[in-house]
PDB file of C-alpha atoms in Angstrom:
ATOM      1  CA  MET A1275      60.474  78.829 134.201  1.00 61.00           C
ATOM      2  CA  ALA A1276      61.932  82.175 135.321  1.00 73.00           C
ATOM      3  CA  ILE A1277      64.914  83.747 133.451  1.00 77.00           C
ATOM      4  CA  ARG A1278      67.614  84.549 136.202  1.00 79.00           C
ATOM      5  CA  VAL A1279      70.859  86.525 135.653  1.00 81.00           C
ATOM      6  CA  GLY A1280      73.961  84.883 135.976  1.00 83.00           C
ATOM      7  CA  ARG A1281      77.079  85.383 137.136  1.00 88.00           C
ATOM      8  CA  TRP A1282      81.011  85.436 136.176  1.00 86.00           C
ATOM      9  CA  ASP A1283      84.392  85.868 137.783  1.00 90.00           C
ATOM     10  CA  CYS A1284      86.983  88.304 136.287  1.00 89.00           C
ATOM     11  CA  GLN A1285      90.118  85.827 135.529  1.00 86.00           C
ATOM     12  CA  VAL A1286      92.189  88.961 135.691  1.00 86.00           C
ATOM     13  CA  CYS A1287      91.633  90.969 139.003  1.00 90.00           C
ATOM     14  CA  ASP A1288      89.528  88.076 140.805  1.00 86.00           C
ATOM     15  CA  HIS A1289      86.409  90.369 141.160  1.00 89.00           C
ATOM     16  CA  LYS A1290      83.609  88.046 142.036  1.00 89.00           C
ATOM     17  CA  GLY A1291      80.014  87.801 141.080  1.00 87.00           C
ATOM     18  CA  ILE A1292      79.912  90.255 137.869  1.00 89.00           C
ATOM     19  CA  LEU A1293      76.403  90.181 136.309  1.00 83.00           C
ATOM     20  CA  GLY A1294      76.290  87.901 133.292  1.00 79.00           C
ATOM     21  CA  PRO A1295      75.503  90.675 130.475  1.00 80.00           C
ATOM     22  CA  GLU A1296      78.493  92.706 131.429  1.00 84.00           C
ATOM     23  CA  THR A1297      81.041  91.920 128.903  1.00 80.00           C
ATOM     24  CA  HIS A1298      83.886  93.718 130.922  1.00 84.00           C
ATOM     25  CA  CYS A1299      85.065  93.738 134.369  1.00 90.00           C
ATOM     26  CA  PRO A1300      83.692  96.923 136.323  1.00 90.00           C
ATOM     27  CA  GLN A1301      86.885  96.827 138.858  1.00 90.00           C
ATOM     28  CA  CYS A1302      89.968  96.441 136.166  1.00 89.00           C
ATOM     29  CA  GLY A1303      88.153  96.788 132.652  1.00 86.00           C
ATOM     30  CA  ALA A1304      89.279  93.522 131.298  1.00 85.00           C
ATOM     31  CA  PRO A1305      87.102  92.056 128.659  1.00 83.00           C
ATOM     32  CA  ARG A1306      85.265  88.853 129.748  1.00 79.00           C
ATOM     33  CA  GLY A1307      86.875  86.372 127.572  1.00 75.00           C
ATOM     34  CA  LYS A1308      86.070  83.028 125.725  1.00 72.00           C
ATOM     35  CA  ASN A1309      86.700  80.657 128.529  1.00 77.00           C
ATOM     36  CA  VAL A1310      84.697  82.373 131.329  1.00 81.00           C
ATOM     37  CA  LYS A1311      82.427  80.238 133.150  1.00 84.00           C
ATOM     38  CA  PHE A1312      79.088  81.447 134.134  1.00 83.00           C
ATOM     39  CA  TYR A1313      77.079  80.530 137.432  1.00 87.00           C
ATOM     40  CA  LEU A1314      73.841  81.428 139.167  1.00 84.00           C
ATOM     41  CA  PRO A1315      73.980  82.092 142.729  1.00 82.00           C
ATOM     42  CA  ASP A1316      71.412  80.746 145.212  1.00 79.00           C
ATOM     43  CA  ASP A1317      70.002  84.526 145.700  1.00 77.00           C
ATOM     44  CA  SER A1318      69.823  85.465 142.097  1.00 76.00           C
ATOM     45  CA  GLU A1319      66.282  87.268 141.564  1.00 76.00           C
ATOM     46  CA  ALA A1320      64.158  86.370 138.527  1.00 79.00           C
ATOM     47  CA  VAL A1321      64.220  89.218 135.669  1.00 76.00           C
ATOM     48  CA  GLN A1322      61.178  91.482 135.604  1.00 76.00           C
ATOM     49  CA  ASP A1323      62.103  94.219 133.418  1.00 79.00           C
ATOM     50  CA  GLU A1324      60.625  93.557 129.905  1.00 80.00           C
ATOM     51  CA  ALA A1325      63.854  95.307 127.900  1.00 80.00           C
ATOM     52  CA  THR A1326      66.128  92.839 129.996  1.00 75.00           C
ATOM     53  CA  LEU A1327      63.738  89.899 129.084  1.00 76.00           C
ATOM     54  CA  LYS A1328      63.760  90.881 125.381  1.00 79.00           C
ATOM     55  CA  GLU A1329      67.407  91.067 125.362  1.00 78.00           C
ATOM     56  CA  ALA A1330      67.847  87.652 127.331  1.00 72.00           C
ATOM     57  CA  LYS A1331      65.179  86.023 124.648  1.00 76.00           C
ATOM     58  CA  ALA A1332      67.111  86.984 121.653  1.00 75.00           C
ATOM     59  CA  GLY A1333      69.492  84.391 122.094  1.00 74.00           C
ATOM     60  CA  VAL A1334      73.147  83.911 122.953  1.00 75.00           C
ATOM     61  CA  ASP A1335      75.875  86.428 122.649  1.00 76.00           C
ATOM     62  CA  TRP A1336      78.671  86.188 120.212  1.00 76.00           C
ATOM     63  CA  ILE A1337      82.172  86.921 119.987  1.00 78.00           C
ATOM     64  CA  CYS A1338      83.596  88.764 116.757  1.00 80.00           C
ATOM     65  CA  ASP A1339      86.237  86.429 114.798  1.00 77.00           C
ATOM     66  CA  TYR A1340      87.732  89.537 113.642  1.00 77.00           C
ATOM     67  CA  CYS A1341      88.730  91.440 116.863  1.00 79.00           C
ATOM     68  CA  GLY A1342      87.379  88.767 119.451  1.00 74.00           C
ATOM     69  CA  ALA A1343      84.963  91.391 121.085  1.00 77.00           C
ATOM     70  CA  ASP A1344      81.849  90.545 123.151  1.00 77.00           C
ATOM     71  CA  ASN A1345      78.492  91.529 121.308  1.00 78.00           C
ATOM     72  CA  LYS A1346      75.106  90.995 122.003  1.00 78.00           C
ATOM     73  CA  ALA A1347      72.817  88.664 120.357  1.00 77.00           C
ATOM     74  CA  ALA A1348      70.679  91.545 118.488  1.00 78.00           C
ATOM     75  CA  ASN A1349      73.760  92.998 117.125  1.00 82.00           C
ATOM     76  CA  THR A1350      74.319  92.465 113.735  1.00 82.00           C
ATOM     77  CA  GLN A1351      77.862  94.213 113.560  1.00 86.00           C
ATOM     78  CA  CYS A1352      80.769  94.123 115.974  1.00 85.00           C
ATOM     79  CA  ARG A1353      80.123  96.777 118.345  1.00 79.00           C
ATOM     80  CA  SER A1354      84.236  97.285 118.406  1.00 81.00           C
ATOM     81  CA  CYS A1355      85.411  96.934 114.974  1.00 86.00           C
ATOM     82  CA  GLY A1356      82.106  97.367 112.749  1.00 84.00           C
ATOM     83  CA  ASN A1357      82.798  93.831 111.126  1.00 83.00           C
ATOM     84  CA  ALA A1358      79.533  92.189 110.073  1.00 83.00           C
ATOM     85  CA  ARG A1359      78.297  89.000 111.943  1.00 81.00           C
ATOM     86  CA  THR A1360      78.798  85.829 109.998  1.00 77.00           C
ATOM     87  CA  GLN A1361      78.096  82.214 110.419  1.00 66.00           C
ATOM     88  CA  THR A1362      81.809  81.838 111.579  1.00 65.00           C
ATOM     89  CA  ASP A1363      81.666  84.045 114.569  1.00 56.00           C
ATOM     90  CA  SER A1364      81.304  81.984 117.367  1.00 55.00           C
ATOM     91  CA  GLY A1365      78.586  82.250 119.429  1.00 55.00           C
ATOM     92  CA  ARG A1366      78.537  81.488 123.639  1.00 53.00           C
ATOM     93  CA  GLN A1367      77.260  77.788 124.036  1.00 51.00           C
ATOM     94  CA  GLU A1368      73.584  78.696 125.613  1.00 49.00           C
ATOM     95  CA  ARG A1369      73.047  76.484 128.421  1.00 50.00           C
ATOM     96  CA  VAL A1370      70.477  75.941 131.494  1.00 51.00           C
ATOM     97  CA  ILE A1371      72.443  76.399 134.980  1.00 52.00           C
ATOM     98  CA  LEU A1372      70.815  74.962 137.734  1.00 54.00           C
ATOM     99  CA  ASN A1373      72.135  76.321 140.990  1.00 54.00           C
ATOM    100  CA  GLU A1374      75.934  75.584 140.229  1.00 55.00           C
ATOM    101  CA  PRO A1375      78.387  76.843 142.457  1.00 57.00           C
ATOM    102  CA  PRO A1376      80.894  79.270 141.289  1.00 55.00           C
ATOM    103  CA  PRO A1377      83.929  77.832 139.315  1.00 55.00           C
ATOM    104  CA  ALA A1378      87.031  77.014 141.707  1.00 57.00           C
ATOM    105  CA  ASN A1379      90.094  78.645 140.005  1.00 52.00           C
ATOM    106  CA  GLU A1380      93.095  76.553 139.753  1.00 51.00           C
ATOM    107  CA  PRO A1381      95.270  76.727 143.057  1.00 55.00           C
ATOM    108  CA  ALA A1382      98.366  77.446 140.886  1.00 52.00           C
ATOM    109  CA  LEU A1383      97.016  80.100 138.854  1.00 52.00           C
ATOM    110  CA  ARG A1384      95.947  81.806 142.358  1.00 56.00           C
ATOM    111  CA  GLN A1385      99.288  81.470 143.513  1.00 60.00           C
ATOM    112  CA  GLN A1386     100.774  82.804 140.526  1.00 62.00           C
ATOM    113  CA  ASP A1387      98.510  85.568 140.521  1.00 69.00           C
ATOM    114  CA  SER A1388      99.001  86.437 144.286  1.00 74.00           C
ATOM    115  CA  SER A1389     102.698  86.387 143.793  1.00 79.00           C
ATOM    116  CA  LYS A1390     102.668  88.898 140.878  1.00 83.00           C
ATOM    117  CA  ILE A1391     100.336  90.914 143.044  1.00 86.00           C
ATOM    118  CA  LYS A1392     102.834  90.702 145.908  1.00 88.00           C
ATOM    119  CA  ARG A1393     105.815  91.667 143.300  1.00 90.00           C
ATOM    120  CA  LYS A1394     104.137  94.676 142.075  1.00 91.00           C
ATOM    121  CA  ALA A1395     103.201  95.702 145.675  1.00 93.00           C
ATOM    122  CA  ILE A1396     106.759  95.473 146.791  1.00 95.00           C
ATOM    123  CA  ILE A1397     108.096  97.707 143.603  1.00 96.00           C
ATOM    124  CA  TYR A1398     105.329 100.133 144.374  1.00 96.00           C
ATOM    125  CA  PHE A1399     106.305 100.619 147.796  1.00 97.00           C
ATOM    126  CA  GLY A1400     109.933 100.773 146.958  1.00 97.00           C
ATOM    127  CA  ILE A1401     109.523 103.371 144.476  1.00 97.00           C
ATOM    128  CA  ILE A1402     107.510 105.243 146.975  1.00 97.00           C
ATOM    129  CA  ALA A1403     109.894 105.001 149.597  1.00 97.00           C
ATOM    130  CA  ILE A1404     112.781 106.019 147.339  1.00 97.00           C
ATOM    131  CA  VAL A1405     110.776 109.216 146.482  1.00 97.00           C
ATOM    132  CA  PHE A1406     109.900 110.298 150.054  1.00 97.00           C
ATOM    133  CA  ALA A1407     113.936 109.732 150.799  1.00 96.00           C
ATOM    134  CA  LEU A1408     114.678 112.069 148.212  1.00 96.00           C
ATOM    135  CA  LEU A1409     112.049 114.582 148.779  1.00 95.00           C
ATOM    136  CA  PHE A1410     113.292 114.298 152.711  1.00 94.00           C
ATOM    137  CA  ALA A1411     117.013 114.916 151.592  1.00 92.00           C
ATOM    138  CA  VAL A1412     116.163 117.793 149.568  1.00 92.00           C
ATOM    139  CA  PHE A1413     113.848 119.718 151.538  1.00 92.00           C
ATOM    140  CA  ARG A1414     115.284 118.695 155.178  1.00 89.00           C
ATOM    141  CA  THR A1415     116.452 122.002 157.223  1.00 88.00           C
ATOM    142  CA  LYS A1416     119.726 122.011 158.916  1.00 86.00           C
ATOM    143  CA  GLU A1417     120.996 124.822 161.518  1.00 89.00           C
ATOM    144  CA  VAL A1418     124.187 126.279 160.810  1.00 89.00           C
ATOM    145  CA  ASP A1419     125.595 129.075 162.718  1.00 92.00           C
ATOM    146  CA  VAL A1420     127.564 131.682 160.401  1.00 91.00           C
ATOM    147  CA  THR A1421     129.240 135.149 160.982  1.00 92.00           C
ATOM    148  CA  VAL A1422     129.152 137.871 158.505  1.00 90.00           C
ATOM    149  CA  THR A1423     132.343 139.415 158.068  1.00 92.00           C
ATOM    150  CA  GLY A1424     131.649 142.026 155.558  1.00 90.00           C
ATOM    151  CA  HIS A1425     129.286 143.433 153.095  1.00 90.00           C
ATOM    152  CA  THR A1426     129.136 145.969 150.267  1.00 91.00           C
ATOM    153  CA  TRP A1427     126.303 147.406 148.062  1.00 91.00           C
ATOM    154  CA  GLU A1428     127.030 149.543 145.043  1.00 92.00           C
ATOM    155  CA  ARG A1429     124.646 151.050 142.770  1.00 92.00           C
ATOM    156  CA  ILE A1430     125.470 153.124 139.229  1.00 91.00           C
ATOM    157  CA  VAL A1431     122.794 154.594 137.526  1.00 85.00           C
ATOM    158  CA  GLU A1432     124.003 156.504 134.352  1.00 84.00           C
ATOM    159  CA  VAL A1433     121.779 159.375 132.709  1.00 78.00           C
ATOM    160  CA  GLU A1434     122.755 160.209 129.561  1.00 80.00           C
ATOM    161  CA  LYS A1435     121.181 163.778 129.515  1.00 79.00           C
ATOM    162  CA  TYR A1436     118.793 165.639 131.760  1.00 74.00           C
ATOM    163  CA  ILE A1437     117.192 167.984 129.823  1.00 79.00           C
ATOM    164  CA  PRO A1438     113.401 168.680 129.007  1.00 79.00           C
ATOM    165  CA  VAL A1439     111.934 166.967 126.180  1.00 73.00           C
ATOM    166  CA  ILE A1440     108.757 167.423 124.096  1.00 74.00           C
ATOM    167  CA  GLU A1441     107.091 164.060 123.461  1.00 72.00           C
ATOM    168  CA  GLU A1442     105.579 163.657 120.062  1.00 73.00           C
ATOM    169  CA  ASP A1443     103.042 161.177 118.319  1.00 76.00           C
ATOM    170  CA  TRP A1444     103.703 159.391 115.001  1.00 77.00           C
ATOM    171  CA  SER A1445     102.733 161.054 111.867  1.00 79.00           C
ATOM    172  CA  LEU A1446     101.285 159.698 108.663  1.00 78.00           C
ATOM    173  CA  PRO A1447     103.482 158.754 105.826  1.00 79.00           C
ATOM    174  CA  GLN A1448     103.459 160.921 102.710  1.00 84.00           C
ATOM    175  CA  GLY A1449     100.154 159.928 100.620  1.00 84.00           C
ATOM    176  CA  ALA A1450      98.670 158.097 103.143  1.00 82.00           C
ATOM    177  CA  LYS A1451      94.819 158.661 104.430  1.00 82.00           C
ATOM    178  CA  LEU A1452      93.744 158.280 107.734  1.00 79.00           C
ATOM    179  CA  LYS A1453      90.476 156.008 107.689  1.00 81.00           C
ATOM    180  CA  ASN A1454      89.605 156.318 111.544  1.00 77.00           C
ATOM    181  CA  SER A1455      90.863 157.136 114.620  1.00 71.00           C
ATOM    182  CA  PHE A1456      90.021 156.031 118.073  1.00 65.00           C
TER     183      PHE A1456
END
């Protein structure tokens, strides 16, 4: 019997068909979660790579009881918090999947997610509209006809003394020695 890579769907962003070994959603970065349902699509290919086969035969992945992170079966410590694997750490249930269709999400959950997305979209578009309105109000130009009736300009430069001077450099204090000069 050939080993095939199963898939799972992200419950946060509803991204579909994420490869089974992936522990985080590549789209939103959400962790896989404990209650994720795996499925095997009809077009899944058999695994040929030796390293992937070895990883698959190592056993089921496990979930750290301390921090809840997903870990590969070969790991003896949690990759997230470093906690050692114990008997109490829950392992994922190993099961054979025979062309099961992807799990259907509950319609109520889907509607709730879509309403959250719509609400966020409305808020974002509202903020963007307000920013554009403020920028328009600040940077808009308007023609105004004005007449200048008067203008004065005065400049005063005070010179203390107008005499030739001799510029001198600084001198060493008494008792000092010059080590080097540039």
